[in-house]
Structure formats: structure tokens, C-alpha cells
Coordinates of C-alpha atoms and ligand atoms in Angstrom, one line a residue:
Chain P
M1 CA -37.0 -58.3 14.9
E2 CA -35.4 -56.9 18.0
D3 CA -37.3 -53.6 17.6
L4 CA -40.5 -55.6 18.5
V5 CA -39.4 -55.0 22.1
E6 CA -39.7 -51.2 21.9
T7 CA -43.2 -51.2 20.3
M8 CA -46.7 -51.9 21.4
S9 CA -49.5 -52.8 19.0
T10 CA -51.3 -49.7 18.0
D11 CA -54.5 -51.3 19.3
L12 CA -53.0 -51.2 22.8
P13 CA -53.3 -50.1 25.6
R14 CA -57.0 -50.8 25.8
E15 CA -59.5 -51.3 28.6
V16 CA -60.6 -54.9 28.4
A17 CA -62.9 -55.0 31.5
P18 CA -64.0 -52.2 33.9
G19 CA -60.9 -50.7 35.4
V20 CA -58.6 -53.3 33.7
T21 CA -56.2 -52.0 31.1
W22 CA -54.2 -54.4 28.9
M23 CA -50.8 -53.4 27.6
S24 CA -48.4 -55.7 25.8
S25 CA -45.1 -55.4 24.1
C26 CA -44.8 -58.4 21.8
L27 CA -41.4 -60.2 22.2
P28 CA -39.5 -62.3 19.8
F29 CA -39.2 -65.9 21.1
H30 CA -36.3 -67.7 19.6
L31 CA -36.5 -71.3 18.6
A32 CA -33.8 -73.5 17.1
D33 CA -34.8 -72.7 13.5
R34 CA -37.0 -69.6 13.6
V35 CA -38.3 -66.7 15.6
I36 CA -41.9 -66.4 16.7
H37 CA -43.9 -63.6 18.0
G38 CA -45.6 -63.8 21.4
H39 CA -47.3 -61.4 23.8
N40 CA -45.5 -60.2 27.0
S41 CA -48.4 -58.5 28.7
T42 CA -48.8 -56.2 31.7
Y43 CA -52.2 -55.3 33.2
L44 CA -53.1 -52.2 35.2
V45 CA -56.1 -52.5 37.5
Q46 CA -57.4 -49.1 38.8
G47 CA -59.8 -48.6 41.6
D48 CA -61.2 -45.4 43.2
H49 CA -58.1 -44.7 45.2
S50 CA -55.4 -47.3 44.3
S51 CA -53.9 -49.1 41.4
I52 CA -52.1 -52.4 40.9
L53 CA -49.8 -53.5 38.1
V54 CA -50.0 -57.2 37.3
D55 CA -46.5 -58.3 36.1
T56 CA -43.9 -55.8 35.1
G57 CA -43.1 -56.5 31.5
N58 CA -39.6 -57.4 30.2
P59 CA -36.7 -54.9 31.0
S60 CA -36.3 -54.2 27.3
S61 CA -39.9 -52.9 27.1
W62 CA -39.4 -50.4 30.0
P63 CA -39.6 -47.2 27.9
I64 CA -43.0 -48.1 26.4
I65 CA -44.4 -49.4 29.8
S66 CA -43.2 -46.3 31.6
R67 CA -44.8 -44.0 29.0
T68 CA -48.0 -45.9 29.1
L69 CA -48.2 -45.8 32.9
D70 CA -47.7 -42.0 32.7
E71 CA -50.7 -41.8 30.4
L72 CA -52.9 -44.1 32.4
L73 CA -52.1 -42.8 35.9
Q74 CA -52.2 -39.2 35.0
G75 CA -49.8 -38.0 37.7
E76 CA -51.0 -40.5 40.3
Q77 CA -48.5 -42.8 42.0
L78 CA -48.8 -46.5 41.3
T79 CA -49.9 -48.1 44.6
Y80 CA -49.1 -51.8 44.1
V81 CA -47.2 -54.1 41.8
F82 CA -48.0 -57.9 41.7
P83 CA -45.2 -59.9 40.1
S84 CA -46.7 -63.3 39.4
H85 CA -43.3 -65.1 39.6
P86 CA -39.6 -64.2 39.4
E87 CA -38.7 -64.5 35.7
L88 CA -37.5 -61.5 33.7
P89 CA -40.6 -61.1 31.5
H90 CA -42.8 -61.0 34.6
T91 CA -40.5 -59.3 37.1
G92 CA -37.7 -57.6 35.3
N93 CA -38.8 -54.0 35.7
L94 CA -39.3 -54.1 39.5
P95 CA -36.2 -52.0 40.3
R96 CA -37.2 -49.4 37.7
L97 CA -40.8 -49.3 39.0
V98 CA -39.6 -48.8 42.6
E99 CA -37.3 -46.0 41.3
K100 CA -40.2 -44.4 39.5
Y101 CA -42.7 -44.9 42.4
P102 CA -40.7 -45.1 45.6
E103 CA -43.7 -45.8 47.7
V104 CA -45.0 -48.7 45.6
Q105 CA -45.8 -51.9 47.5
V106 CA -44.6 -55.1 45.8
V107 CA -47.1 -57.7 46.9
G108 CA -47.3 -61.5 46.3
D109 CA -45.1 -64.5 46.9
I110 CA -42.0 -62.5 47.5
R111 CA -39.7 -65.3 48.4
D112 CA -36.2 -65.0 46.8
Y113 CA -36.7 -61.3 45.7
H114 CA -34.3 -60.1 48.5
L115 CA -31.6 -62.1 46.8
F116 CA -32.4 -60.9 43.3
Y117 CA -33.2 -57.2 44.0
P118 CA -31.7 -56.2 47.4
Q119 CA -32.5 -52.6 46.6
I120 CA -36.3 -53.1 46.8
V121 CA -36.4 -55.0 50.1
P122 CA -38.3 -52.2 51.9
N123 CA -41.0 -52.3 49.3
L124 CA -41.7 -56.1 49.6
H125 CA -44.9 -57.3 51.3
A126 CA -45.7 -61.0 51.4
R127 CA -49.3 -62.0 50.4
V128 CA -50.7 -65.5 50.4
P129 CA -53.7 -67.0 48.4
G130 CA -56.9 -65.6 49.9
D131 CA -55.4 -62.2 50.8
S132 CA -57.1 -59.3 49.2
I133 CA -56.0 -55.8 48.4
D134 CA -58.5 -53.0 48.4
L135 CA -58.2 -50.6 45.4
G136 CA -61.4 -48.7 46.2
G137 CA -64.5 -50.2 44.7
K138 CA -62.4 -53.1 43.5
E139 CA -60.5 -55.8 45.3
F140 CA -57.5 -57.7 44.0
V141 CA -57.5 -61.2 45.5
V142 CA -54.4 -63.4 45.5
V143 CA -55.2 -66.9 44.1
E144 CA -53.2 -70.1 44.1
A145 CA -51.6 -70.7 40.7
L146 CA -53.0 -74.0 39.4
I147 CA -50.7 -73.9 36.3
R148 CA -47.1 -72.8 36.8
D149 CA -43.4 -73.4 36.3
L150 CA -41.6 -71.9 39.3
P151 CA -43.0 -72.9 42.7
N152 CA -43.3 -69.2 43.9
T153 CA -46.0 -68.3 41.3
Q154 CA -49.4 -66.8 42.2
W155 CA -52.5 -65.8 40.3
G156 CA -54.8 -62.9 41.0
F157 CA -58.5 -62.1 40.6
V158 CA -60.5 -58.9 40.4
R159 CA -64.1 -59.9 41.2
E160 CA -65.7 -56.6 40.2
A161 CA -64.2 -57.1 36.7
G162 CA -64.5 -60.9 36.6
V163 CA -60.8 -61.1 35.4
L164 CA -58.4 -63.9 36.5
F165 CA -54.7 -63.1 35.9
T166 CA -53.0 -66.4 35.1
A167 CA -49.3 -65.6 34.5
D168 CA -47.9 -68.5 32.3
G169 CA -51.2 -70.3 32.5
F170 CA -53.5 -70.0 29.4
C171 CA -50.7 -68.8 27.3
Y172 CA -50.2 -69.5 23.6
M173 CA -48.3 -68.0 20.7
H174 CA -50.5 -65.7 18.7
R175 CA -48.6 -66.2 15.5
P176 CA -46.3 -69.2 15.0
E177 CA -44.2 -67.7 12.2
L178 CA -43.2 -64.3 11.3
D179 CA -41.4 -63.4 8.1
D180 CA -38.9 -60.6 8.0
E181 CA -41.1 -58.7 5.5
D182 CA -44.2 -58.8 7.7
P183 CA -45.1 -55.8 9.8
V184 CA -44.3 -56.7 13.4
H185 CA -47.8 -56.5 14.7
L186 CA -50.4 -57.5 12.0
P187 CA -53.5 -55.2 12.2
G188 CA -56.3 -57.0 14.0
E189 CA -54.1 -59.4 15.8
C190 CA -51.9 -58.4 18.8
G191 CA -54.5 -56.2 20.5
L192 CA -57.6 -58.2 20.0
T193 CA -59.4 -60.3 22.6
T194 CA -60.0 -64.0 21.8
G195 CA -63.6 -63.2 21.2
E196 CA -62.7 -60.7 18.5
L197 CA -60.0 -62.8 16.6
S198 CA -61.3 -63.9 13.2
V199 CA -59.8 -67.4 13.6
P200 CA -59.9 -69.4 16.9
I201 CA -56.6 -70.2 18.6
A202 CA -54.9 -73.2 17.0
V203 CA -54.3 -76.1 19.4
E204 CA -50.8 -76.3 18.0
N205 CA -50.0 -72.8 19.3
A206 CA -51.2 -73.7 22.7
A207 CA -49.3 -77.0 22.7
F208 CA -46.2 -75.2 21.5
F209 CA -46.2 -72.8 24.5
T210 CA -47.1 -75.5 27.0
G211 CA -44.4 -77.9 25.7
S212 CA -41.7 -75.3 25.9
A213 CA -42.5 -73.0 28.8
L214 CA -44.3 -75.6 30.9
Y215 CA -41.8 -78.3 30.3
W216 CA -43.3 -80.6 33.0
A217 CA -46.4 -81.1 30.8
R218 CA -44.2 -83.3 28.6
F219 CA -43.9 -85.8 31.5
A220 CA -47.2 -85.4 33.4
N221 CA -50.2 -86.9 31.8
D222 CA -52.5 -84.8 34.0
A223 CA -54.1 -82.2 31.7
D224 CA -57.7 -83.3 32.6
A225 CA -57.1 -83.1 36.3
V226 CA -55.4 -79.7 36.0
Y227 CA -58.0 -78.1 33.8
D228 CA -60.9 -79.6 35.8
R229 CA -59.5 -77.9 38.8
V230 CA -59.1 -74.7 36.8
L231 CA -62.8 -74.9 35.7
H232 CA -63.8 -75.4 39.2
L233 CA -61.9 -72.3 40.3
I234 CA -63.5 -70.4 37.4
D235 CA -67.0 -71.4 38.6
E236 CA -66.2 -70.8 42.2
L237 CA -64.8 -67.3 41.7
G238 CA -67.2 -66.2 38.9
V239 CA -64.5 -65.7 36.3
T240 CA -65.7 -64.2 33.1
S241 CA -62.3 -63.5 31.4
V242 CA -58.7 -64.6 31.7
A243 CA -55.7 -62.4 31.4
P244 CA -52.6 -64.5 30.5
T245 CA -49.1 -62.9 30.2
H246 CA -48.3 -64.5 26.9
G247 CA -51.4 -64.5 24.8
N248 CA -54.4 -62.4 23.7
F249 CA -56.8 -61.4 26.5
I250 CA -59.3 -64.2 26.8
S251 CA -62.9 -62.8 26.7
N252 CA -64.6 -66.2 26.0
I253 CA -63.0 -68.5 28.5
R254 CA -65.6 -71.3 28.0
D255 CA -64.7 -71.5 24.3
V256 CA -61.0 -71.2 24.8
E257 CA -60.4 -73.5 27.8
P258 CA -61.0 -76.8 25.8
I259 CA -58.4 -75.5 23.2
I260 CA -55.8 -74.8 25.9
R261 CA -56.6 -78.2 27.5
A262 CA -56.1 -80.0 24.2
G263 CA -52.8 -78.1 23.7
H264 CA -51.7 -79.3 27.1
K265 CA -52.5 -82.9 26.3
R266 CA -50.6 -82.6 23.1
A267 CA -47.6 -81.3 24.9
Y268 CA -47.4 -84.6 26.8
R269 CA -44.5 -86.6 25.3
Y270 CA -43.8 -83.6 23.1
E271 CA -40.3 -83.9 21.7
T272 CA -39.0 -81.3 19.3
A273 CA -35.9 -79.3 18.6
Q274 CA -37.0 -76.5 20.9
S275 CA -35.9 -76.5 24.5
Chain N
M1 CA -1.9 -86.6 24.2
N2 CA -4.1 -86.7 27.3
S3 CA -6.2 -83.6 27.4
R4 CA -5.8 -83.6 31.2
T5 CA -2.2 -82.6 30.8
I6 CA -3.2 -79.3 29.2
Q7 CA -3.4 -76.8 32.0
P8 CA -3.2 -73.1 32.1
P9 CA -0.3 -71.6 34.0
G10 CA -1.1 -71.5 37.7
P11 CA -1.4 -68.3 39.6
S12 CA 1.5 -66.8 41.4
R13 CA 1.6 -67.1 45.2
T14 CA 0.6 -63.4 45.5
R15 CA -2.3 -64.0 43.2
A16 CA -3.3 -67.1 45.0
R17 CA -3.5 -65.1 48.2
A18 CA -5.5 -62.4 46.5
I19 CA -7.9 -65.1 45.2
A20 CA -8.4 -66.6 48.6
A21 CA -8.7 -63.2 50.3
A22 CA -11.5 -62.2 47.9
G23 CA -13.4 -65.4 48.9
A24 CA -13.1 -67.3 45.6
R25 CA -12.4 -71.0 46.2
D26 CA -10.8 -73.5 43.9
L27 CA -13.1 -76.3 42.8
I28 CA -10.5 -78.1 40.8
G29 CA -6.9 -76.9 41.1
D30 CA -6.3 -73.7 39.2
R31 CA -8.7 -74.7 36.4
V32 CA -12.1 -74.1 38.0
Y33 CA -12.8 -71.5 40.7
R34 CA -16.1 -71.2 42.6
L35 CA -17.3 -67.6 43.2
G36 CA -20.1 -66.2 45.2
A37 CA -21.1 -66.0 48.9
D38 CA -23.5 -67.5 51.4
I39 CA -27.2 -66.8 51.9
L40 CA -29.5 -67.8 54.7
V41 CA -31.9 -70.5 53.4
D42 CA -35.1 -70.3 55.4
E43 CA -38.8 -69.9 54.6
N44 CA -38.0 -66.7 52.6
V45 CA -36.2 -68.8 49.9
S46 CA -38.4 -70.8 47.6
W47 CA -36.1 -73.8 47.3
C48 CA -35.8 -74.3 51.0
P49 CA -36.7 -77.8 52.2
P50 CA -39.4 -77.9 54.9
G51 CA -38.0 -77.3 58.4
I52 CA -34.5 -76.3 57.2
R53 CA -32.8 -73.1 58.3
T54 CA -29.1 -73.0 57.3
T55 CA -26.5 -71.1 55.3
Q56 CA -25.9 -72.1 51.8
P57 CA -23.4 -70.9 49.1
V58 CA -24.8 -69.4 45.9
N59 CA -22.2 -70.3 43.3
C60 CA -20.9 -69.2 39.9
Y61 CA -17.8 -70.6 38.4
V62 CA -14.7 -69.5 36.4
I63 CA -13.1 -71.9 34.1
K64 CA -9.6 -70.7 33.4
G65 CA -7.9 -71.0 30.0
F66 CA -4.8 -69.6 28.3
G67 CA -6.3 -66.8 26.2
G68 CA -9.4 -66.1 28.2
S69 CA -11.7 -67.6 30.7
V70 CA -15.4 -68.7 31.0
L71 CA -17.7 -67.5 33.7
V72 CA -20.6 -69.9 34.3
D73 CA -23.5 -67.9 35.7
T74 CA -23.1 -64.6 37.4
G75 CA -24.5 -65.0 41.0
V76 CA -27.3 -63.2 42.7
R77 CA -27.5 -59.4 42.9
L78 CA -27.1 -59.6 46.7
H79 CA -23.5 -60.8 46.1
E80 CA -22.6 -58.3 43.3
T81 CA -19.7 -56.7 45.2
E82 CA -18.2 -60.0 46.3
I83 CA -18.4 -61.4 42.8
L84 CA -16.8 -58.4 41.1
A85 CA -13.9 -58.5 43.7
Q86 CA -13.5 -62.3 43.2
L87 CA -13.4 -61.8 39.4
D88 CA -10.8 -59.1 39.8
A89 CA -8.7 -61.6 41.8
V90 CA -9.1 -64.6 39.5
L91 CA -8.8 -62.9 36.1
E92 CA -5.6 -61.4 34.7
P93 CA -5.9 -57.6 34.0
G94 CA -7.6 -57.2 30.6
E95 CA -8.4 -60.9 30.3
R96 CA -11.2 -61.8 27.9
L97 CA -14.2 -63.4 29.3
A98 CA -17.1 -65.4 27.9
V99 CA -20.2 -65.9 30.1
V100 CA -22.4 -69.0 30.0
L101 CA -25.8 -68.9 31.6
T102 CA -27.1 -72.3 32.7
R103 CA -30.6 -70.7 32.8
T104 CA -32.0 -67.3 32.1
E105 CA -33.4 -67.2 35.6
M106 CA -32.8 -64.5 38.2
E107 CA -30.1 -66.2 40.2
C108 CA -28.0 -66.7 37.1
C109 CA -28.1 -63.6 35.0
L110 CA -28.7 -60.5 37.0
N111 CA -25.1 -59.5 37.6
L112 CA -24.4 -59.6 33.9
P113 CA -24.7 -55.8 33.4
A114 CA -22.2 -55.0 36.3
I115 CA -19.8 -57.7 35.0
E116 CA -20.0 -56.4 31.4
A117 CA -19.3 -52.8 32.7
R118 CA -16.1 -53.9 34.4
F119 CA -14.6 -56.8 32.4
D120 CA -14.0 -57.6 28.7
V121 CA -17.0 -59.8 28.1
E122 CA -16.9 -61.0 24.5
S123 CA -20.0 -63.3 24.4
V124 CA -22.9 -64.5 26.5
W125 CA -24.1 -68.0 25.8
Y126 CA -27.5 -69.1 27.0
T127 CA -30.5 -71.2 26.1
G128 CA -34.2 -70.8 26.0
G129 CA -36.6 -68.4 24.3
I130 CA -36.2 -65.2 26.3
T131 CA -33.6 -62.5 26.0
V132 CA -30.9 -61.7 28.6
P133 CA -29.9 -58.4 30.0
R134 CA -26.6 -57.9 28.1
T135 CA -25.4 -54.8 26.5
T136 CA -22.4 -55.1 24.1
A137 CA -21.4 -58.7 24.5
E138 CA -22.3 -60.9 21.5
P139 CA -25.4 -63.0 22.3
R140 CA -24.8 -66.6 21.6
R141 CA -28.1 -68.4 21.9
I142 CA -27.7 -72.2 21.9
M143 CA -30.5 -74.8 21.7
V144 CA -29.7 -78.3 22.9
N145 CA -32.3 -81.0 22.9
P146 CA -33.2 -82.2 26.4
G147 CA -31.4 -85.5 27.0
T148 CA -28.5 -84.6 24.6
S149 CA -25.4 -82.5 24.6
Q150 CA -23.1 -80.4 22.4
L151 CA -19.4 -79.6 22.5
V152 CA -18.8 -75.9 22.1
E153 CA -15.6 -73.8 21.8
V154 CA -16.9 -71.0 24.1
I155 CA -13.7 -68.9 23.9
D156 CA -10.4 -69.6 22.2
G157 CA -9.0 -72.7 23.8
I158 CA -11.9 -73.7 26.0
K159 CA -14.2 -76.4 24.8
L160 CA -17.1 -77.2 27.0
E161 CA -19.9 -79.7 26.7
F162 CA -23.3 -78.1 27.0
V163 CA -25.5 -80.8 28.5
S164 CA -29.3 -80.4 28.3
P165 CA -30.7 -82.3 31.2
L166 CA -34.1 -83.8 31.6
M167 CA -34.1 -82.7 35.2
R168 CA -35.3 -79.1 34.8
L169 CA -38.0 -76.5 35.0
L170 CA -37.1 -73.8 32.5
P171 CA -34.6 -74.4 29.7
T172 CA -31.4 -75.5 31.5
L173 CA -27.8 -76.3 30.6
W174 CA -25.3 -78.3 32.7
I175 CA -21.8 -77.4 31.8
F176 CA -19.1 -80.1 31.6
D177 CA -15.4 -79.3 31.4
P178 CA -13.6 -82.3 29.8
V179 CA -10.2 -80.9 30.9
S180 CA -10.9 -80.9 34.6
G181 CA -13.9 -83.2 34.9
A182 CA -16.0 -80.6 36.5
L183 CA -19.8 -80.8 35.9
L184 CA -21.6 -77.6 36.8
T185 CA -25.3 -78.5 37.4
S186 CA -27.2 -75.3 37.8
D187 CA -30.3 -76.0 40.0
A188 CA -29.6 -79.7 40.3
F189 CA -27.4 -81.4 43.0
T190 CA -28.3 -78.6 45.4
H191 CA -28.6 -80.8 48.5
G192 CA -25.0 -80.4 49.7
S193 CA -25.7 -77.9 52.4
Y194 CA -28.6 -79.7 54.0
R195 CA -28.7 -82.8 56.3
R196 CA -26.3 -85.1 54.6
T197 CA -25.1 -88.6 55.2
P198 CA -22.1 -90.4 53.6
D199 CA -24.3 -92.5 51.4
G200 CA -25.9 -89.5 49.8
L201 CA -29.2 -89.7 51.7
G202 CA -30.8 -86.2 51.8
A203 CA -30.7 -85.8 48.0
S204 CA -34.5 -85.4 48.1
D205 CA -34.0 -82.1 49.9
G206 CA -32.7 -80.8 46.6
L207 CA -36.0 -81.5 44.8
C208 CA -38.2 -78.8 46.4
K209 CA -38.1 -76.7 43.2
F210 CA -39.2 -79.7 41.2
R211 CA -42.6 -80.3 42.7
W212 CA -43.9 -81.3 39.4
F213 CA -42.0 -84.6 39.7
S214 CA -44.7 -85.9 42.0
E215 CA -47.2 -85.8 39.1
A216 CA -44.8 -87.2 36.5
D217 CA -43.3 -90.4 35.3
T218 CA -39.8 -89.6 36.5
R219 CA -38.0 -92.8 35.5
G220 CA -36.4 -91.3 32.4
I221 CA -35.4 -88.2 34.3
A222 CA -33.7 -90.3 37.0
A223 CA -31.9 -92.4 34.4
D224 CA -30.6 -89.2 32.7
V225 CA -29.2 -87.8 35.9
E226 CA -27.3 -91.1 36.4
S227 CA -26.1 -91.5 32.9
V228 CA -24.8 -87.9 32.6
V229 CA -22.4 -88.5 35.5
R230 CA -21.6 -92.1 34.6
E231 CA -20.8 -91.5 31.0
R232 CA -18.2 -88.8 31.8
Q233 CA -15.3 -88.9 34.2
V234 CA -16.9 -86.4 36.6
T235 CA -14.4 -85.4 39.2
A236 CA -16.5 -82.6 40.9
I237 CA -20.2 -81.5 40.8
G238 CA -20.7 -77.8 41.1
P239 CA -24.3 -76.8 41.7
G240 CA -25.6 -73.2 41.4
Y241 CA -26.4 -73.3 45.0
G242 CA -25.3 -75.7 47.8
E243 CA -21.9 -77.2 48.6
P244 CA -20.2 -78.9 45.7
F245 CA -19.3 -82.6 45.7
I246 CA -15.6 -83.5 45.1
G247 CA -14.1 -86.8 43.8
V248 CA -15.2 -89.4 41.3
A249 CA -16.6 -91.8 43.9
Q250 CA -18.6 -89.0 45.7
C251 CA -20.0 -87.8 42.4
A252 CA -21.2 -91.3 41.5
T253 CA -22.7 -91.7 45.0
E254 CA -24.6 -88.4 44.8
S255 CA -25.9 -89.0 41.3
A256 CA -27.2 -92.4 42.3
A257 CA -28.8 -90.9 45.4
L258 CA -30.4 -88.0 43.5
A259 CA -31.7 -90.5 40.8
A260 CA -33.2 -92.7 43.5
A261 CA -34.9 -89.6 45.1
I262 CA -36.3 -88.6 41.7
R263 CA -37.6 -92.1 41.1
E264 CA -39.2 -92.3 44.5
V265 CA -41.1 -89.0 44.2
G266 CA -42.6 -89.7 40.8
V267 CA -45.6 -91.7 39.6
Q268 CA -44.9 -94.8 37.4
Ligands
ZN1 ZN1 -43.8 -66.2 31.3
ZN2 ZN1 -47.6 -58.2 18.4

């Protein structure tokens, strides 16, 4: 199971919207009684003259991420990295990225990073919601995170591609159980968009992620308020697809949103063995 | 026999001087030491209450036993040098160490590689779904239901109670040492370095990270904070950041104040 972290589905990396490449090493997520399989995605957005990496992947996935960046950037330097929030699966490769690309600018809500990674302080550049970063023919806009765990979380949006990057928002487990005998990434699963999956996402898989990663959803009966705000944002920005860190790339957001919303509702008062 | 009479042999006077010189402080006698250093808390720190600019210790703790010790959290990377020196002073040469992470968040686990490289770390205990950056130490993942606890022999001779609090964001453990009465509370009870009054007012300053409380029914969370302290003979509360609280009466006052602040901010 641990070798999951060194591998990427053979379907990936793939371009999921113009200039937006999805890479993901699936990670084992350990529960009290079993291990499940979930995405830990990283997205590269490339414009005419600059590029931005959205989330860094988990430290254990560095070799595959580094190799994939070499292929995608073809000798160019990475210009920006946008860590959505300071947790290892989202931020853990920042020191290695700065070592590999010494000029890279780390942009976003960079509070606390000077305590965690003193060696990257010169690369840190604070950005607030509404700020935009020019990539050449494409802009990456920082957006307030409407669904989050840590307070210093941000989302991002690339208008020209219609893609909203939502960190821990819109996440779900793509396969609830994995037997030891199963191949780690089933063909036609890890690297497919939600529009391509043969079966729609199960509400249970969304509830599961929400109840464990977004623990507050167990106490706050606010799913409708939260997702109404998200839908408003989707309309306002003109979002056509959603790129979560832990879940398949969502190409049919209007179909998927009600499932995630229902999962969030089910997470309220959710009490199970998993913490 | 009263478990409180079981104490590891205290440090020699020379060692005590070395411990103090390295900047480690005793939380409870020679059983629990507080390691780490101060940071500036201002608008560059996400848990800073509005309008505050002050220094605050970021803490990790060593619980000393006979045959080995337990390190609870590893401090921030900014303090790596200080923490390694403090561990040098507090631990006997070659002493075995178990590490317990209260959360797998950045201020808890990032010095793990440096500590593993220098000391004999036999195991790393942690909770939650993600992996931690350890190399050779045995990973000991433990799942405790929120609102309950488990007694665990973490290293030969040291049994600690792993408390899973309802007050949390990501999966969190509070660590209770029944021998000394120390309760190590991770990202809770962090208001000790802000504006404080003797009756515990100011506890709400420790809630900045828990903005979700304002959308939630917090009564159960508040009751849990109070009962965790009330049901144990808590003699000191050691947070992951902020000044600790010492003494049974003070701990009771602070837990009542924190519970009141949690109730007040929630919807019911
Ligand atoms: Zn995440
Ligand atoms: Zn997979």
C-alpha cells in the first residue's frame, strides 16, 4: 500500500482544460479499520510566459512530481507556486520546490510559513483574494476559500480555463475500499474526470471526506448556506470545472455539486470510528 | 501505592544547569519539561487575535521516564537548533525516545527528521489519515474517537492517556500524564500569552483558529473542554503555543473560562 505514494495513475498527467495539467499521486488514507485510497492532486497552469503550481503534493510523492514537472516545463523554470493552505499534502514540497527553482515565488496567504519553512522566507509573497497573477494570456486569480479547515486557506481561479481550484473543498474518496490484491490504481478510475466516470460519485464517499477532513461539518448544520454561496461564486466567476486536491477533476460541476452538498449534510452529526 | 510517588531520578545539579542554559523549562518538577522558544505573534501568524502584537512561546514537551522519555510534538522548524540543544540537555546520552504528535500539522511534526537523525527515536505516535515525515522510527498510528480517550504505554514505563477532544480542526490528541497531572493541549488553551486577567477572561483570544465555532452548536464542545479537566487531577495545562497554566485551581479556572468563551461564540 505504501508504494501508492511513489506512483501516479498511468492516465496522468493530463491536460484537463486549456493550459491546466492535472497530476495526482494517490495516497493511502488510514482509518481505524481499513485503508482507503484518495487523490492527492497538484495542478500546473501554464501561460505564455509564466507557470503556477497549485498545491505541492505530499513530500513522499516528490520524486514523481519533480519528474513530471521536468517533462511539462521542458527546461523552463517554474514561476509561481500557490500552496492553498499549510498542511503536508498541500504544502509539504515547498522547500524542495524552492531548491529546484530558486527564483520561484510562493504566493497566497503566507501567514505562518516563516515559522514552518524559514529557508524559503525570501520566496514568500503575500496575496489576498482578488489579487491576480499574470501568466501570459491567462490570469490566476486568488479567491476566498468558502469551504476550508485551516483559517489561512485560499482558492484560485483561472478565467481563461474556467477552472476553480478548491483545495479541501469538493473532495471525496474515489474508492472507499481497496483490497491488497487489487492493482493500486484501477484502470479508468484515478485519472478520469467526473464526466467520464462510469458511475457517479457516491454521496457516502463525499460524506466520508467531509466528516473526517472537514470536522466542523459535524457540528454546523449549514450545508445549504455554504453551497448556495459556492454556487453564487460559480455563477459570478463563470466556473466550468472544479479542481479539488482530493478527488477526481470535476468537469460537470452542476451535476456534482448536489452530491457534494448532500454529502456535507450527511456529515452533520456524523459519528464513526474515524477521527 | 500512589502512582505519584513513582518519579524518575532527578537530574544532577550540573545537568539541571545545562537544561536551564539550553532554554528548556520544567513544567512539572523533573518529570515534564517544556522545550521551544518564542515567536512574534502579529498579523503574520494565522492564530493571532485581532489587534495583538506580542511574543509567545511555541512549545513541545518531554515527559521523562526511567528507561526512556516521550517527546510530545517537535516544535517549529524556526526553532530547530534550540530544540535539538534542549533535547541534548534533557536526555541522557543514548536515551531512547518516543515521539507523540498531537496533530500532523506543520507546527507539530516538521522537526521530526532532524530529531530522528540525532536521537534514538523508536516510535512516532500520531492520529489522523495522513502520513508523517519519519524515516526509521516505527509509525504508531492511533485512532481515538472524539470525546473519548485511551491509555497507551508509549515507551517502557510511561503510560499516557490519549484524549481526543471535541475542540479541534484536524484530528487532534491532548496528552495527559497521570503521574504528574500534566495535560498537554496542542492548539487549545493557547490564550496564556495574550491579555489575561486572574479570572481567566481573555480565553476567547485562543479561539481565532476555530472560526467555525461561530456557525456551530458548541455546547457539547464546551462541556467536553470542562469535563476533560474536571475528571482528571490536572496540575498543569501545557499548550502547543502560549504560556502554560500551573496549579489545579488555575487549570480549573482556565477550563471554565475557555468553555464559557466557546459557548458564547457558538449558535444554539
Ligand atoms: Zn487536504
Ligand atoms: Zn489512484
